[in-house]
Short mmCIF file of C-alpha atoms and ligand atoms in Angstrom, two decimals:
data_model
loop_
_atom_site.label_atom_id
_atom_site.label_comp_id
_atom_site.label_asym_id
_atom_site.label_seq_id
_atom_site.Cartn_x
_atom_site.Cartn_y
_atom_site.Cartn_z
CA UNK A 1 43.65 -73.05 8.22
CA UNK A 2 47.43 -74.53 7.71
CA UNK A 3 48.72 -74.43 4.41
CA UNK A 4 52.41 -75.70 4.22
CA UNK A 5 54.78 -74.41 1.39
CA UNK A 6 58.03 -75.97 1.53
CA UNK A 7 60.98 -74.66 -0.62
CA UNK A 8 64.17 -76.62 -1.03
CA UNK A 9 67.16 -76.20 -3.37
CA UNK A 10 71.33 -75.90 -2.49
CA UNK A 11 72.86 -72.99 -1.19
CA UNK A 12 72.14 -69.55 -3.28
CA UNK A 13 70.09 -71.21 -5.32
CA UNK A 14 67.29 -67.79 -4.39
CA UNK A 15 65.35 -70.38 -1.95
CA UNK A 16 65.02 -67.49 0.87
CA UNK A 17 64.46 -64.34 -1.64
CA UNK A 18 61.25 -66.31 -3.30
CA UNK A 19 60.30 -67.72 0.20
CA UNK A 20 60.21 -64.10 1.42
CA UNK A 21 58.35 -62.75 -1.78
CA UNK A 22 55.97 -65.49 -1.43
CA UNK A 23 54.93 -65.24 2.24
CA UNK A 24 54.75 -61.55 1.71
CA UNK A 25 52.12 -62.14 -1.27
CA UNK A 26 50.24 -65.12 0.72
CA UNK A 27 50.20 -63.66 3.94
CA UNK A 28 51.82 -66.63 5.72
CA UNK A 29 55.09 -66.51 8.29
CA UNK A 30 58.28 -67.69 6.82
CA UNK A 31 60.73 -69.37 8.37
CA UNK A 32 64.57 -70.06 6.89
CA UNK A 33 65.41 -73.42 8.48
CA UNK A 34 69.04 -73.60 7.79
CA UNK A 35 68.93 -70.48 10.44
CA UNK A 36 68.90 -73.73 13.03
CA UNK A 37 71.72 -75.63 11.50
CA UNK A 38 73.55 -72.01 11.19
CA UNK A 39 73.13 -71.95 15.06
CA UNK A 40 74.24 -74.72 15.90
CA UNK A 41 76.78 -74.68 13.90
CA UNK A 42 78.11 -71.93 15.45
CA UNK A 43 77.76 -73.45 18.76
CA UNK A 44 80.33 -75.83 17.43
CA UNK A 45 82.45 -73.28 16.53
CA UNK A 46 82.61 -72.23 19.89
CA UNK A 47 83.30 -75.94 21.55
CA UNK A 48 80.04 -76.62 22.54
CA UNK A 49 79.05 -80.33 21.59
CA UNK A 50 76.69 -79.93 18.19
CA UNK A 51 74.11 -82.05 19.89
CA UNK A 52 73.99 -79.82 23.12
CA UNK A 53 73.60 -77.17 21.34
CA UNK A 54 70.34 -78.45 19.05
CA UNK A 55 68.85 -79.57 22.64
CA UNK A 56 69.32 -76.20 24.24
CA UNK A 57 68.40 -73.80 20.71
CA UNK A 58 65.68 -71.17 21.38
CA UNK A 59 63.75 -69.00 18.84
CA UNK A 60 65.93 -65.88 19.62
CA UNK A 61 69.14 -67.94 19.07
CA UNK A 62 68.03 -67.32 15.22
CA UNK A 63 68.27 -63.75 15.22
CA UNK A 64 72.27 -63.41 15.97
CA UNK A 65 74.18 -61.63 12.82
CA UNK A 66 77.02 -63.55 12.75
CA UNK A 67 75.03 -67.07 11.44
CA UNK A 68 75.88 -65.87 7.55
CA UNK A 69 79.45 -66.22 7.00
CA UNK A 70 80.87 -68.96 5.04
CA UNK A 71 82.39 -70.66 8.22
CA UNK A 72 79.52 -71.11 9.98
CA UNK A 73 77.50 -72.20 6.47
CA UNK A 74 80.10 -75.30 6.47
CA UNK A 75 79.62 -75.83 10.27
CA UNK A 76 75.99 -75.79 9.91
CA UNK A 77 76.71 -78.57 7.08
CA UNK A 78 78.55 -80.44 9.18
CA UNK A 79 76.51 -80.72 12.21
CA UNK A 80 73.33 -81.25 9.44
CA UNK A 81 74.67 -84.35 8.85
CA UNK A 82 74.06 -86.14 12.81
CA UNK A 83 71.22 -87.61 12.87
CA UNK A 84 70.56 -86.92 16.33
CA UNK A 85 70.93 -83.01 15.55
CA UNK A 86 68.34 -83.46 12.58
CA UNK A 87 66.05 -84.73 14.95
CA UNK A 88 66.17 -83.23 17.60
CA UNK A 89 64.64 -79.75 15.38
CA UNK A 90 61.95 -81.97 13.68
CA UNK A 91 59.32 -81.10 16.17
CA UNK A 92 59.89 -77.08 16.27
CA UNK A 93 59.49 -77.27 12.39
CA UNK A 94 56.48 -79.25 12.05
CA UNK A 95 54.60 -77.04 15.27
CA UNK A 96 55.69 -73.99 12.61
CA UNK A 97 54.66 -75.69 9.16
CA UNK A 98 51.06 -76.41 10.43
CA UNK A 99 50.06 -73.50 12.52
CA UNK A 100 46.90 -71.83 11.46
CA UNK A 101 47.43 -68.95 8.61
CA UNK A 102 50.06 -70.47 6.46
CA UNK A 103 53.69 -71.10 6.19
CA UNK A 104 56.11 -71.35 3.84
CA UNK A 105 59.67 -73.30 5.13
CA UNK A 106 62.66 -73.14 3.56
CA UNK A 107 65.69 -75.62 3.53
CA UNK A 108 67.32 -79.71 2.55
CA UNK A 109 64.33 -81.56 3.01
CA UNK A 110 61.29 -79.85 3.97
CA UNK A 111 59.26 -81.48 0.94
CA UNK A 112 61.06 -85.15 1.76
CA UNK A 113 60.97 -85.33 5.93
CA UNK A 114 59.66 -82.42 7.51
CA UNK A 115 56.25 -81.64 5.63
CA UNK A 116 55.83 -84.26 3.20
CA UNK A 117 52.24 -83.79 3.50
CA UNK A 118 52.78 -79.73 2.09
CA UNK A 119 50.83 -78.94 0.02
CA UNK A 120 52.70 -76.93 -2.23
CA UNK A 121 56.20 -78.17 -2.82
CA UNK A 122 59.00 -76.25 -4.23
CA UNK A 123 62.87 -77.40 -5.60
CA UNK A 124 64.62 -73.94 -6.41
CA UNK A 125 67.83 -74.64 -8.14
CA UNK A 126 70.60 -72.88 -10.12
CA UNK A 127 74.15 -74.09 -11.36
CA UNK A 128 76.96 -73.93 -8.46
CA UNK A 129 78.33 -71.19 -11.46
CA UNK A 130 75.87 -68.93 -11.01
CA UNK A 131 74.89 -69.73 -7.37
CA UNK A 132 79.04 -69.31 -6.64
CA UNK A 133 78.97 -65.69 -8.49
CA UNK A 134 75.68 -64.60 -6.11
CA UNK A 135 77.35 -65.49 -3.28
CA UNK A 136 80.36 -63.66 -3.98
CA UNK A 137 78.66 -60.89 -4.69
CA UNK A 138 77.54 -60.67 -1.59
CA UNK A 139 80.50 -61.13 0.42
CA UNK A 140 81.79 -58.46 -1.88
CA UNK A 141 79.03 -55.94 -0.86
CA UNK A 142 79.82 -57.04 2.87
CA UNK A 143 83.12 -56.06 2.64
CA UNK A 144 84.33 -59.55 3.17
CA UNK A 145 87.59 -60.22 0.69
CA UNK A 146 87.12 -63.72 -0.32
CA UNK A 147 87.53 -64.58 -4.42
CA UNK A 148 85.29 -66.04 -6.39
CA UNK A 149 87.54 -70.13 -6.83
CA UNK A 150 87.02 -70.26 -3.55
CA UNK A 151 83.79 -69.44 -3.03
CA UNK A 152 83.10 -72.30 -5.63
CA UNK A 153 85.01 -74.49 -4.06
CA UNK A 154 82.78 -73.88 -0.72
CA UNK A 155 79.26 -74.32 -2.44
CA UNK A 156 80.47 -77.69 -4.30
CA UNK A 157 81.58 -79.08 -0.80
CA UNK A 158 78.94 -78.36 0.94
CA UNK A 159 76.33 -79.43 -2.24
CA UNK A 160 78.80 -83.14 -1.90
CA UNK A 161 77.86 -83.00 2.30
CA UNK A 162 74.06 -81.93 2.26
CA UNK A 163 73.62 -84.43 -1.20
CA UNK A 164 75.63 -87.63 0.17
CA UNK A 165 74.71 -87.44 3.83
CA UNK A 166 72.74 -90.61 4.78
CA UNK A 167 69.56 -88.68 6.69
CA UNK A 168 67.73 -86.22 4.89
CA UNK A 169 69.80 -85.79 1.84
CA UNK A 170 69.04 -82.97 -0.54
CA UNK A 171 66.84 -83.93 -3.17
CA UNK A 172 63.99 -82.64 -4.67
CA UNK A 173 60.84 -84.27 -3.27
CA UNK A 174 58.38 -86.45 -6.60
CA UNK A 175 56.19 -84.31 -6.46
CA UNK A 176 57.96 -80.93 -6.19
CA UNK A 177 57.81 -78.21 -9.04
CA UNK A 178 61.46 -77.58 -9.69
CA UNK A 179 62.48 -73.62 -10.50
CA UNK A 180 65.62 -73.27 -12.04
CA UNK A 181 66.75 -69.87 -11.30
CA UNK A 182 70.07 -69.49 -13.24
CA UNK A 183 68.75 -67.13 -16.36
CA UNK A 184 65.69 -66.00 -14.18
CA UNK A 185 66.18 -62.17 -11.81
CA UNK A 186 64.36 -62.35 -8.68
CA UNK A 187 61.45 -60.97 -10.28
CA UNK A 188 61.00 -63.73 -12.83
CA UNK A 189 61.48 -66.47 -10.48
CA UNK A 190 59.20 -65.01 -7.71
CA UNK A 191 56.70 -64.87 -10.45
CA UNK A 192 56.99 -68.91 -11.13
CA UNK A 193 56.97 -69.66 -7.37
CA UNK A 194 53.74 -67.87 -7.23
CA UNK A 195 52.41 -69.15 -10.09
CA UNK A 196 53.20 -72.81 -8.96
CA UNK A 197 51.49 -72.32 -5.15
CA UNK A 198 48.57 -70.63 -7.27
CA UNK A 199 48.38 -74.17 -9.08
CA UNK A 200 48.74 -76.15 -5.66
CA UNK A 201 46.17 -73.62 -4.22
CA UNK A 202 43.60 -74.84 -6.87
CA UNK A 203 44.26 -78.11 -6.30
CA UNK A 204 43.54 -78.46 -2.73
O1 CDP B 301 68.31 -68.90 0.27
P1 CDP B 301 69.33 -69.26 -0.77
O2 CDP B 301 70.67 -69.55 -0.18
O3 CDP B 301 68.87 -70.36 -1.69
O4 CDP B 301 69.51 -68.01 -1.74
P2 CDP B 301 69.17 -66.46 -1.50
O5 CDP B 301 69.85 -65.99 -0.28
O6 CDP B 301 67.70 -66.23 -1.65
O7 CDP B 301 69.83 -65.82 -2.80
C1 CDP B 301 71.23 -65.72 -2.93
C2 CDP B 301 71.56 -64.45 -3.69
O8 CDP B 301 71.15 -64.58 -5.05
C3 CDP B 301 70.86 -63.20 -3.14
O9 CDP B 301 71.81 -62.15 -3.12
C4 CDP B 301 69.77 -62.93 -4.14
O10 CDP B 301 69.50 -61.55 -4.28
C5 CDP B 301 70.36 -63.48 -5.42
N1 CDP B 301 69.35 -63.98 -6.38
C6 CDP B 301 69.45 -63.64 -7.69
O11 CDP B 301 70.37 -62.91 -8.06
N2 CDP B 301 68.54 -64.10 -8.63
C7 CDP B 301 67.54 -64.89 -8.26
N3 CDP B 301 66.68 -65.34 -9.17
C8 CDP B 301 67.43 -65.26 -6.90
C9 CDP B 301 68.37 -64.79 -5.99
O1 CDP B 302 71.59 -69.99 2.71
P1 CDP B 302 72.24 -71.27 2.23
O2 CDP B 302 71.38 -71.95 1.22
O3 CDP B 302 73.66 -71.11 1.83
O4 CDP B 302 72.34 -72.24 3.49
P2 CDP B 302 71.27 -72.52 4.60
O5 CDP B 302 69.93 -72.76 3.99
O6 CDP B 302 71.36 -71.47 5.63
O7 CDP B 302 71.75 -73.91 5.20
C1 CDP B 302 73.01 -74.08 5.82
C2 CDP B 302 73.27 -75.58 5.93
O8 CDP B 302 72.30 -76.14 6.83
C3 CDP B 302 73.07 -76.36 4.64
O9 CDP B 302 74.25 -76.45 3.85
C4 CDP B 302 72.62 -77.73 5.13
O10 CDP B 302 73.70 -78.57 5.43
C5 CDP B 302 71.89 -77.43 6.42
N1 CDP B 302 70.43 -77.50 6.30
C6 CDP B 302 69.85 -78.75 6.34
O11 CDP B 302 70.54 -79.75 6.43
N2 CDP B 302 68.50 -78.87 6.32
C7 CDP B 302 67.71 -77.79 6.20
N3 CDP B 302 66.39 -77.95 6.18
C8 CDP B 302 68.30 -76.51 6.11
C9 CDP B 302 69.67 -76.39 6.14
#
């Protein structure tokens, strides 16, 4: 049976840590949909025309580890904001949302335009303070030398793009139960995600 879960919330907000815990714990496949705008984004890197690159994306495409640095995150945001790239990754989304088992999607607007119908929505949030500091943190641990100003500086622009963009802007969907992460550890907030789908479970 199909049981949607969609998780939204800005960048390092812990949307793909608690969508991970909480496919492990339901048994459903995951699937982190800014991985597609990361793609393509780094199509566009490479000169290829964003839309091109959206029409020609396969499944594997996803699995390339170089789709995490901070230049392809604000490429992905750029090409998130063409309409015409937007749709043209509706369908593979919605195929993924519904099949039979469960899934839980995370993203901008999984609750507002790809599954509105899910039946257990999601808005993860933290400050960009907090969210800044994880990601540094984790370029640190990479090895990357970046400091911290800028790495603010990166998460409010691309909060301004995915926010003010005409299609699909971020924003939690009405009925979405919002997390705010920014005192929580993983544990706690994993723990409220659960809790919340446990609710929507009920419901259904
Ligand atoms: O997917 P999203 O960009 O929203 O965030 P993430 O990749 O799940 O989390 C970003 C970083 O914050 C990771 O290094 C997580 O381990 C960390 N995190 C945290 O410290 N506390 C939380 N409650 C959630 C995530
Ligand atoms: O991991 P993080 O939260 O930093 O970013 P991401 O989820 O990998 O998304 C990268 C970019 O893709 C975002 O800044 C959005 O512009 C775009 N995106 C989107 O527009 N819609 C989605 N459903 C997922 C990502």
């Amino acid at each position: 049976m199909a049981f949607t879960i969609a998780i939204d919330g800005p960048a390092a907000a812990g949307k793909g840590t608690i969508s991970k815990a909480v496919a492990q714990h339901f048994g459903f496949a995951h699937l982190d949909t800014g991985l597609l705008y990361r793609a393509v984004g780094r199509r566009m890197l490479d000169g290829i025309p964003a839309l091109d690159a959206a029409r020609a994306l396969m499944a594997q495409d996803l699995d390339a580890d170089d789709l995490r640095t901070p230049d392809v995150a604000q490429a992905a945001s750029k090409v998130a904001v063409m309409p015409q790239v937007r749709a043209e990754l509706i369908d593979f989304q919605r195929a993924f949302a519904r099949r039979a088992g469960g899934a839980v999607l995370d993203g901008r607007d999984i609750g507002t335009v790809i599954c509105p119908e899910a039946e257990a929505k999601l808005f993860v949030t933290a400050s960009a303070e907090v969210r800044a500091q994880r990601r540094f943190d984790e370029l640190c641990a990479a090895g990357v030398k970046t400091d911290y100003d800028r790495v603010l500086a990166d998460v409010r622009e691309r909060d301004a793009r995915d926010m003010g963009r005409a299609d699909a802007p971020l924003r939690p969907a009405a009925d979405a139960v919002r997390i705010d992460t920014s005192g929580l550890d993983i544990a706690a907030a994993v723990a409220q995600a659960i809790t919340a789908v446990t609710l929507a479970q009920g419901k259904g």
